[in-house]
XYZ file of N, CA and C in Angstrom:
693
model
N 98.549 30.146 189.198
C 97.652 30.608 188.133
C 96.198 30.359 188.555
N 95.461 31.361 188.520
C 93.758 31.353 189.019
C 92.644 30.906 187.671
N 92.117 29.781 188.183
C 91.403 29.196 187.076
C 89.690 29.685 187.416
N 89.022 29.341 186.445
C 87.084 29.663 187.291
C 86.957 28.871 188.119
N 87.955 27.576 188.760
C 87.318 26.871 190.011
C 88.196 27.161 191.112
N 88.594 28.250 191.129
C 89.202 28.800 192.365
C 88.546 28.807 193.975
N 87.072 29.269 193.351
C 86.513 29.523 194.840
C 85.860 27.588 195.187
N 86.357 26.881 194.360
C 85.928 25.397 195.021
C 87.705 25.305 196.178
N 88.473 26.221 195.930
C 89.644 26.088 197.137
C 89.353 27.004 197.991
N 88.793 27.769 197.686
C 88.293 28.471 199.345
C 87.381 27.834 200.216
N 86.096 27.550 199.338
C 85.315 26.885 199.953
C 86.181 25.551 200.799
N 86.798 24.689 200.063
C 87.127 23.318 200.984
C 88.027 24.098 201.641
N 88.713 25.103 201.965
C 89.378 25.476 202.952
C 88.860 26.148 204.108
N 87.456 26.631 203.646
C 86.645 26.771 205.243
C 86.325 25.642 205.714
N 85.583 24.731 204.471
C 84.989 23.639 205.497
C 85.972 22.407 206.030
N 87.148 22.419 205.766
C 88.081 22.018 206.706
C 88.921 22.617 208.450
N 88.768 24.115 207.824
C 88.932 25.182 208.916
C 87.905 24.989 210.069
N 86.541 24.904 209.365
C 85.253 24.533 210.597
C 85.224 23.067 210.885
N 85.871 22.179 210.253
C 85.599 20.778 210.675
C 86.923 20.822 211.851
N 87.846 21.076 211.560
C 88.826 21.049 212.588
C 88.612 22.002 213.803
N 87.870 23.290 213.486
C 87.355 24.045 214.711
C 86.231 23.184 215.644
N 85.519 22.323 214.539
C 84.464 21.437 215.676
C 85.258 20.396 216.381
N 86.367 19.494 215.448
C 86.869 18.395 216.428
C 86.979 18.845 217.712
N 87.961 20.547 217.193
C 88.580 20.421 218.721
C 87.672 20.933 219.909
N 86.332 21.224 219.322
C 85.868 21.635 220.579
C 85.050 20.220 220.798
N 84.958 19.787 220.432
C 84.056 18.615 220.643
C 84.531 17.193 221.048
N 85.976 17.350 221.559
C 87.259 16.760 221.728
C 87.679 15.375 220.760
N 87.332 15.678 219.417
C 87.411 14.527 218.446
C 88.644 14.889 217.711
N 89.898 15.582 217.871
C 91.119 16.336 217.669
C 91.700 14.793 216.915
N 91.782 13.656 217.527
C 92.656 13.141 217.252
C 91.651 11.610 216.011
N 90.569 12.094 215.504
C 89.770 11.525 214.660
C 89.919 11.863 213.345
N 89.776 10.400 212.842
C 89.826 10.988 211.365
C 87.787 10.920 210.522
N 87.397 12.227 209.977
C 86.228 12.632 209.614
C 86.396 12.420 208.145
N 85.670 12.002 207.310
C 86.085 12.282 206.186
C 85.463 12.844 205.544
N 85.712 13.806 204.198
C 84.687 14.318 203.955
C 84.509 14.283 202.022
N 82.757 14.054 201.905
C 82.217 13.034 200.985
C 81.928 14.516 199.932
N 82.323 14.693 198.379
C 81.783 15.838 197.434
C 80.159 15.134 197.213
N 79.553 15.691 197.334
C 78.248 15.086 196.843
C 77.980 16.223 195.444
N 77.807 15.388 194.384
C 77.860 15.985 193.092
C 77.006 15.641 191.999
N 75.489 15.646 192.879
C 74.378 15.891 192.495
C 74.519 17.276 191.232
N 74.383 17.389 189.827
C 74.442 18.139 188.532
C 75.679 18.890 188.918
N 76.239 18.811 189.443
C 77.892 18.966 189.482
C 78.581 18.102 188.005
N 78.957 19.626 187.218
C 79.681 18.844 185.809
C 81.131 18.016 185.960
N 81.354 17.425 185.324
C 82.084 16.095 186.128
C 84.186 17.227 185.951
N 84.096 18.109 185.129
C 85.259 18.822 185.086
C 84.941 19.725 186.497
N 84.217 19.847 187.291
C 84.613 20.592 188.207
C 84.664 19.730 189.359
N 83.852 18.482 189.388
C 84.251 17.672 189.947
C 85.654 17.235 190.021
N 86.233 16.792 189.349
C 87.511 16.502 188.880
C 88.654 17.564 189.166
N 88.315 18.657 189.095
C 89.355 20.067 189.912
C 89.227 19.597 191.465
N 87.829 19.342 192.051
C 88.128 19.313 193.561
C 88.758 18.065 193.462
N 88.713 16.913 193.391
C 89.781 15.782 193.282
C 91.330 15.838 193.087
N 91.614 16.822 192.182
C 92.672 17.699 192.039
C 93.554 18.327 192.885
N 92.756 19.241 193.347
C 93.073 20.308 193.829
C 92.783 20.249 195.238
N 91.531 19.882 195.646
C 91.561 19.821 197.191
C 91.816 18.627 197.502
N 92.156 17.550 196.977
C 92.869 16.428 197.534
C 91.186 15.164 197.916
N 90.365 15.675 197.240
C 88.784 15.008 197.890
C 88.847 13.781 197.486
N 88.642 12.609 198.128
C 89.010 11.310 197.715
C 87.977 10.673 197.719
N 86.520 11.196 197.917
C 85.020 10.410 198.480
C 83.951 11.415 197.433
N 83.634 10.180 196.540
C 82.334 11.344 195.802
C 80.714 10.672 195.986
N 80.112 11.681 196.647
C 78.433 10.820 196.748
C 77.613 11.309 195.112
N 76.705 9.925 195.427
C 76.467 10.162 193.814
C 74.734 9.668 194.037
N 73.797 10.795 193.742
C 72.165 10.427 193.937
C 71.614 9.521 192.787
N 72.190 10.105 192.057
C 70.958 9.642 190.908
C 71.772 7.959 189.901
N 70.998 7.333 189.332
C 71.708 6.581 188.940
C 72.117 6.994 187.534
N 70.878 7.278 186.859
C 71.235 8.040 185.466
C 72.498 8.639 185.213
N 72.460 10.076 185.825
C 73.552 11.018 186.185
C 74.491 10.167 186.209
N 74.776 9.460 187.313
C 76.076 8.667 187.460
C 76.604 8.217 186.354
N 75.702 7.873 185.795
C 76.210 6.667 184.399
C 76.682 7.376 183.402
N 76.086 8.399 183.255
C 76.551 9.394 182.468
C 77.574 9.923 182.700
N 78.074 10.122 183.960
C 79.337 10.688 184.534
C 80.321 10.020 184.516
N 80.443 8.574 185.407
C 81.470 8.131 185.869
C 82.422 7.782 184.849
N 82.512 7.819 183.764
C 83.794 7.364 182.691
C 84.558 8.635 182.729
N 84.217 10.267 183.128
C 84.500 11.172 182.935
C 85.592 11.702 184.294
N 85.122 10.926 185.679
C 85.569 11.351 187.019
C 87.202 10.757 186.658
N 88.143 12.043 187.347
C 89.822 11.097 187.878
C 88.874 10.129 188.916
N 90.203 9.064 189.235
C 89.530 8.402 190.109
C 89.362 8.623 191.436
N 88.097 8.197 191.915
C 87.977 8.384 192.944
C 87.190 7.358 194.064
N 86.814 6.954 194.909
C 86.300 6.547 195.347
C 84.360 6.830 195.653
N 83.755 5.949 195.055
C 81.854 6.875 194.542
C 80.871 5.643 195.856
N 80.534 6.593 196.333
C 79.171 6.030 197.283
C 78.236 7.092 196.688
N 77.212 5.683 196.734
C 75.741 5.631 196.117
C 74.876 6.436 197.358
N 74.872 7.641 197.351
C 73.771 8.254 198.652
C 72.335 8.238 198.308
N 71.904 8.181 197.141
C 69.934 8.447 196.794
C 69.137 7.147 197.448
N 68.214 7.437 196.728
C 67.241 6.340 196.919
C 67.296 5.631 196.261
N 67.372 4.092 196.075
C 67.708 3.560 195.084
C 66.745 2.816 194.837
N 66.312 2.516 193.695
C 65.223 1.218 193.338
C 65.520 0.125 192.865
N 64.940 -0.954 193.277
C 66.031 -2.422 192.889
C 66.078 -2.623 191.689
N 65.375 -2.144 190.298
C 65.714 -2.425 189.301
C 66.989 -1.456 188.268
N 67.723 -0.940 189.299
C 68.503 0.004 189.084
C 70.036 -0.782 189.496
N 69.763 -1.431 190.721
C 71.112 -2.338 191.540
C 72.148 -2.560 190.740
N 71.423 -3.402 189.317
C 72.748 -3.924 188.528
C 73.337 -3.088 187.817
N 73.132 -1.994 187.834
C 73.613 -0.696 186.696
C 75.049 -0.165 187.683
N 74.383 -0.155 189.188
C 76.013 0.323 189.933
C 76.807 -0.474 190.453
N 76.402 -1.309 190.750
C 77.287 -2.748 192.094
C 78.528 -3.251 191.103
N 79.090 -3.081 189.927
C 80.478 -3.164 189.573
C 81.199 -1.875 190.003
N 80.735 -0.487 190.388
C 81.332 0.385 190.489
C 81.387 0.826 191.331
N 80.515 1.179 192.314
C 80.617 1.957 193.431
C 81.043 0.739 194.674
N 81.480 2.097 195.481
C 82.308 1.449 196.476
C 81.672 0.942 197.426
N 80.373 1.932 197.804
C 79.428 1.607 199.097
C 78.135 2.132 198.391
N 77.307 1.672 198.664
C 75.736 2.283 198.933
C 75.268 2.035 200.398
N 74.984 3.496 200.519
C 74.565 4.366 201.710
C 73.061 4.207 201.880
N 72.060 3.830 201.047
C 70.824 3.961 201.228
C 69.978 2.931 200.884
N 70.642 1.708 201.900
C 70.266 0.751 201.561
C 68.817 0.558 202.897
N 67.505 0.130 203.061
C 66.684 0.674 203.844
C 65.648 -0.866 204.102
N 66.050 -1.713 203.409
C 64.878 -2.624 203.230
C 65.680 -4.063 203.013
N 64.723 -5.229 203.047
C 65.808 -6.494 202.631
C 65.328 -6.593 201.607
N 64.737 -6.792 200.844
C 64.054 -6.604 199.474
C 65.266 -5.688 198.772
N 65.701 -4.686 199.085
C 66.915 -3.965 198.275
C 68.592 -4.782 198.630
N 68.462 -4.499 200.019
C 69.664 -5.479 200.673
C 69.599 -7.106 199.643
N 68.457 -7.616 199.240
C 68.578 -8.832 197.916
C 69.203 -8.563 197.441
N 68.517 -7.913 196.272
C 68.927 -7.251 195.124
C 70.360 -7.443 195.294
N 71.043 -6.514 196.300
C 72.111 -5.739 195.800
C 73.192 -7.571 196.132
N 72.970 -8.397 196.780
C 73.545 -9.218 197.447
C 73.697 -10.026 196.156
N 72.747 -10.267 195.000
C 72.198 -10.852 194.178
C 73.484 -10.597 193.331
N 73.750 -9.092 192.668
C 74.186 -8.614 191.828
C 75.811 -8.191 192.174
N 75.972 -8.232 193.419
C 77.412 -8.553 193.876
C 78.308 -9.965 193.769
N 77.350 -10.679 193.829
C 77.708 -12.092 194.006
C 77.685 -12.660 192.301
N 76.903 -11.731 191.555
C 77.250 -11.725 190.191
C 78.719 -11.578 189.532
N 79.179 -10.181 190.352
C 80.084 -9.585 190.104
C 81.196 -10.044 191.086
N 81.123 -10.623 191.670
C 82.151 -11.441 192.453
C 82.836 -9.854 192.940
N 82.048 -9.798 194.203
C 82.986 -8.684 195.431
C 81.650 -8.750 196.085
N 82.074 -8.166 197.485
C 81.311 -8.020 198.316
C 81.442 -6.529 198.120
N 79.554 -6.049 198.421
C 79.088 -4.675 198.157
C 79.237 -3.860 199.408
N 80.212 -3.401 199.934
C 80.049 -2.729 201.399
C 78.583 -1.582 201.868
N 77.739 -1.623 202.345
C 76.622 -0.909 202.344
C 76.524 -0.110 203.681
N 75.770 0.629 203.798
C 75.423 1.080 205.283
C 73.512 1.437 204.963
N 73.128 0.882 206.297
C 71.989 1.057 206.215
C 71.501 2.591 207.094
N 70.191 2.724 206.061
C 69.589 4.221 206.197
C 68.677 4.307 207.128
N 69.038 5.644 208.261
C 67.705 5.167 208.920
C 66.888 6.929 209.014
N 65.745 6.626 208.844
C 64.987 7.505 208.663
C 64.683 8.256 210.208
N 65.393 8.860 210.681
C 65.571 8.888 211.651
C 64.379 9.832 212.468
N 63.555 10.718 211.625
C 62.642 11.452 212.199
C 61.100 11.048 211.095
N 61.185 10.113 211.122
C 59.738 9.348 210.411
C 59.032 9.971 209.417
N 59.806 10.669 208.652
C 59.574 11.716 207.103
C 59.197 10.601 206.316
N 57.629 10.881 205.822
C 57.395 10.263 204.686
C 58.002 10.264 203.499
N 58.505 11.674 202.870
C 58.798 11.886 201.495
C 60.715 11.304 202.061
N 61.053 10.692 202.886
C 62.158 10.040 202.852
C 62.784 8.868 202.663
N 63.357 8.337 202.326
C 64.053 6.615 202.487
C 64.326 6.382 204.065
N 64.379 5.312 204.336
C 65.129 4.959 205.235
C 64.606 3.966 206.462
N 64.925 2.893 207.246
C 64.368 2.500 207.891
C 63.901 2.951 209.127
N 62.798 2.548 209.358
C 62.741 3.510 211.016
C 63.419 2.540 211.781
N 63.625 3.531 213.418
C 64.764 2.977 214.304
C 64.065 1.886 215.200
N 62.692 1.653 215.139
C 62.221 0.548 215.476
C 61.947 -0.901 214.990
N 62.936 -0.779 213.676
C 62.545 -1.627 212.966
C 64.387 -1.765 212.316
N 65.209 -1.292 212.883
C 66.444 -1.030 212.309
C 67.346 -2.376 213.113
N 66.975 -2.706 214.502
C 67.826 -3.807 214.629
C 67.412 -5.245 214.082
N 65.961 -5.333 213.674
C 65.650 -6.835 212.861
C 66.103 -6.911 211.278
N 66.151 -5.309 210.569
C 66.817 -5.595 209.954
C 68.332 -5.783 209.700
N 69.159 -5.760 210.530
C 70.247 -5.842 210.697
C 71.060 -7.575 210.829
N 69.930 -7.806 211.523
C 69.526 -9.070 211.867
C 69.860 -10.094 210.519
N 68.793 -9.426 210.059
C 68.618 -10.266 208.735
C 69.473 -9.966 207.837
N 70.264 -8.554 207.324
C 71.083 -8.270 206.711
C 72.303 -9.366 206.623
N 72.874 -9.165 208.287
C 73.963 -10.066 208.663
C 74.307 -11.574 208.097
N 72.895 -11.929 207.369
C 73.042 -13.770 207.176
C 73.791 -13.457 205.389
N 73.450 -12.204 204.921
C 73.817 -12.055 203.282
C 75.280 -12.258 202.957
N 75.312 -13.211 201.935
C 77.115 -13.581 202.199
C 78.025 -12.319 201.441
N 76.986 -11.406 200.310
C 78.030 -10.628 199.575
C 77.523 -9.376 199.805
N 77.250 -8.952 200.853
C 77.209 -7.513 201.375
C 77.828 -7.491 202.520
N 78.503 -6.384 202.949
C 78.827 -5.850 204.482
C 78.633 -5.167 205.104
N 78.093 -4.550 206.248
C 76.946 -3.653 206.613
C 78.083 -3.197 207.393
N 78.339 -1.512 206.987
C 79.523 -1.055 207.651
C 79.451 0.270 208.657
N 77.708 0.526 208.934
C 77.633 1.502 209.558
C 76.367 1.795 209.634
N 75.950 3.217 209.197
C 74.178 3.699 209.495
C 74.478 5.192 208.962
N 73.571 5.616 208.211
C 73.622 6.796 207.350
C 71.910 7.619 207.797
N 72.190 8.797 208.090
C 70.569 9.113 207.818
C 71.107 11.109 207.297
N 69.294 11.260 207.166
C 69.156 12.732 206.814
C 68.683 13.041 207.694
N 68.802 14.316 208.542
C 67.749 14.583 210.064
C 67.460 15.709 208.959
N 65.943 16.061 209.236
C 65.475 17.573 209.081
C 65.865 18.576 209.202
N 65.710 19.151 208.439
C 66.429 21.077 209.028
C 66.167 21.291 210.075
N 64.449 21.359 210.540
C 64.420 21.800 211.727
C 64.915 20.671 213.067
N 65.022 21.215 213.602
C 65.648 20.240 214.861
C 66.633 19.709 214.518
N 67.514 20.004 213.743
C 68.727 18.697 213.358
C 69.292 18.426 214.356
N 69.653 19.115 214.994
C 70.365 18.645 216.553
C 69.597 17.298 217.193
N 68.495 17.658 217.826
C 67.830 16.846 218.397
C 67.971 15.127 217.207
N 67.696 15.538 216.295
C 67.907 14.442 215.506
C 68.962 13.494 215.369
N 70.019 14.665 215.395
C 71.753 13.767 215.419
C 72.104 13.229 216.712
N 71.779 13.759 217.600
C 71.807 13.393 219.128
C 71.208 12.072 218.913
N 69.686 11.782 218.388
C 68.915 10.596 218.742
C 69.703 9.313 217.938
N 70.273 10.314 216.569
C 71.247 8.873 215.778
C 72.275 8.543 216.276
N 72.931 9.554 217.235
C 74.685 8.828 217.740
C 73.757 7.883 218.629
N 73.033 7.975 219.643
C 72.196 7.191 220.574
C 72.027 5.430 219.980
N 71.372 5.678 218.656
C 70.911 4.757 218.157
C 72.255 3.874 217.852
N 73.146 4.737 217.106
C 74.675 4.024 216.781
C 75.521 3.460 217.915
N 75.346 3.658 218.769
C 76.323 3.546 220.066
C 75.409 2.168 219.956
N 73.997 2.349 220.455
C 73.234 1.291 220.539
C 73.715 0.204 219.822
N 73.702 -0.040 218.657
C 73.930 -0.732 217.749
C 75.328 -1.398 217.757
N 76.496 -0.541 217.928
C 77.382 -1.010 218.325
C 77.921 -2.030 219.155
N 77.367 -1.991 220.623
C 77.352 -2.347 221.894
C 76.782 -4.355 221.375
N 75.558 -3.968 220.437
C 75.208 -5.632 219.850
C 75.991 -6.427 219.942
N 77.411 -5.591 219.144
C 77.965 -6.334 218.099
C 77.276 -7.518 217.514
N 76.731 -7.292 216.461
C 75.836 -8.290 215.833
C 76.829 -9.012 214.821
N 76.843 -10.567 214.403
C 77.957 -11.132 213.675
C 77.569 -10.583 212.572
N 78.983 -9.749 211.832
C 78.778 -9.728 210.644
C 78.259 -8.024 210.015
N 78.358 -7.406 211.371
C 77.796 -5.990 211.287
C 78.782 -5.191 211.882
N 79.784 -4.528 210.987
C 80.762 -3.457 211.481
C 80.190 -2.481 211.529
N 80.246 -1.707 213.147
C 79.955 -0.134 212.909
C 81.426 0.575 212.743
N 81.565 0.529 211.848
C 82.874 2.097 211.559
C 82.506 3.405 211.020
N 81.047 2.999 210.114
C 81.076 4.253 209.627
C 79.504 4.697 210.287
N 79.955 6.547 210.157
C 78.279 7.056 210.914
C 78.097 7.982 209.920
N 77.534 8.030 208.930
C 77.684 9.134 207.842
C 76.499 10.096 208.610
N 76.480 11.331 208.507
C 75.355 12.197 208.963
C 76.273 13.490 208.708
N 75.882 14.651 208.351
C 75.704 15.797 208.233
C 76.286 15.927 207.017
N 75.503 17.382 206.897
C 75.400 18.064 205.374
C 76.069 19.477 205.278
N 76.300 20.110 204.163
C 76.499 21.692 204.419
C 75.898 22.527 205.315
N 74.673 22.258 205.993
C 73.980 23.326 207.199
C 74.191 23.000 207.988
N 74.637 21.824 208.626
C 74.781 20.752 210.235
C 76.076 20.057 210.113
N 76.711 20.062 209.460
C 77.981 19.160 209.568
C 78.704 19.382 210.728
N 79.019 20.150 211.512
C 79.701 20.907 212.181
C 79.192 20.192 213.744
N 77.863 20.479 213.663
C 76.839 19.850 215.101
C 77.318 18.182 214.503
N 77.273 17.472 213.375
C 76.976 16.077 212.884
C 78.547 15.687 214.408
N 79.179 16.579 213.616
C 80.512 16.248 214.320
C 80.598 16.147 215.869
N 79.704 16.817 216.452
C 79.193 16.744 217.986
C 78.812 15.506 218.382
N 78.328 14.960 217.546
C 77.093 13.678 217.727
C 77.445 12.574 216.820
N 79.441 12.555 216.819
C 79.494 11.583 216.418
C 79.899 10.550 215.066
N 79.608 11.664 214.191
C 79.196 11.426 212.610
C 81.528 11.669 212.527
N 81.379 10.375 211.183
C 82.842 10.400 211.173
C 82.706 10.141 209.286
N 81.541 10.684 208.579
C 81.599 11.094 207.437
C 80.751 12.035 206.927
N 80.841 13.207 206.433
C 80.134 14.671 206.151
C 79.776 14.584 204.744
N 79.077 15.117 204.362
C 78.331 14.844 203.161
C 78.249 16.104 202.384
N 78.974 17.057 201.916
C 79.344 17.634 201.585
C 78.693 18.631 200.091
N 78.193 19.401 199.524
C 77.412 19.579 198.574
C 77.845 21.413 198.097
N 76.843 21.988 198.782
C 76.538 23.650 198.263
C 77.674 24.278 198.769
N 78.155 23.749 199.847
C 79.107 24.360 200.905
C 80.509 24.190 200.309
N 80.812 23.346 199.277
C 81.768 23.223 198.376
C 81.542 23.514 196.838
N 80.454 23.226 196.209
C 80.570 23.592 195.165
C 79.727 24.689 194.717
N 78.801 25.171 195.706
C 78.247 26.776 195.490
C 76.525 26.464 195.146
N 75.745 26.903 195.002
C 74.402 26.591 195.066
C 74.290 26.086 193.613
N 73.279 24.375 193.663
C 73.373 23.760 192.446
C 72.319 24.369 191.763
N 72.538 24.342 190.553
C 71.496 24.362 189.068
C 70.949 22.915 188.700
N 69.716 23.497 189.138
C 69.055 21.899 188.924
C 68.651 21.153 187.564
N 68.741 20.140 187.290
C 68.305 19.562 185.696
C 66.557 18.996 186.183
């Protein structure tokens, strides 16, 4: 029976069709990628069909408002925090979400350490790195990304599980290239207390290249749920 969220199953059936067309050329065949609904004014019933229906087990979530408003409404799922976040916002998500992705500063990395340790769990995070020095962006720059890591590592109720960034439209390539670089880098540390497992990078226009360079979580948006209507 064909419902109005039909074309959210076509859509996740290309962008699984092209994620598996990139593994295999990019010889990552035998990797597991996962891939994140980002559901930025996405109404939480169509959210809830792709959970459904395409089996989506990862929802990114920008705003905190929105969220709050939403999350009693989502089946369950697993919610990483992708926006920018401001520390007087921390205690509104750290009982709920699973990871925050855009964590950029130790001043926020506090916060969130603060309000976990409230809530008794450790906050799994990945830090953001601003990878092409965009002002109107979050994120740490990559010259300044292994001291904070550094310092991250001593926090007893966070876990730093990877590195997340946005590259620019233009050049994204060049960009994702410079972040697997940076991640490998980072890796190789092994710094106590700093898992790299996760490389979050690409979006609906680059996911495909993200996958070239590395990225083993896609971030998922227009390309699944169709061009948003903004509030």
């Amino acid at each position: 029976m064909k419902t109005q969220f039909n074309y959210i199953d076509e859509n996740y059936k290309r962008i699984v069709f092209n994620l598996n067309e990139a593994k295999e050329k990019y010889n990552r065949s035998g990797e597991n990628i996962d891939i994140m609904a980002v559901t930025k004014t996405i109404a939480p019933e169509v959210v809830n069909y792709a959970i459904s229906s395409c089996g989506i087990k990862i929802l990114g979530e920008n705003r905190v408002q929105e969220y709050l408003s939403k999350k009693e409404l989502y089946s369950p799922a697993s919610v990483h925090f992708i926006g920018q976040l401001q520390t007087n916002k921390v205690k509104y998500i750290v009982d709920s979400v699973d990871m925050i992705q855009s964590v950029d500063s130790k001043k926020l990395a506090l916060e969130i350490n603060k309000h976990a340790e409230r809530a008794k769990k450790i906050q799994n995070i990945l830090v953001e790195v601003n990878i092409a020095g965009e002002e109107a962006k979050g994120g740490v720059s990559p010259d300044e990304l292994t001291e904070l890591l550094y310092e991250l590592s001593e926090l007893s109720n966070i876990k730093v599980c990877g590195l997340m960034t946005v590259p620019p439209v233009f050049e994204s390539e060049k960009f994702l290239y410079d972040m697997q670089k940076i991640y490998i880098d980072i890796s190789e540390k092994k710094i106590d207390n700093i898992n790299m497992s996760l490389l979050s990078m690409g979006m609906s226009g680059d996911y495909e290249t993200a996958v070239r360079y590395g990225s083993n979580m896609i971030r998922i948006g227009s390309a699944l749920f169709g061009a948003r209507v903004y509030k």
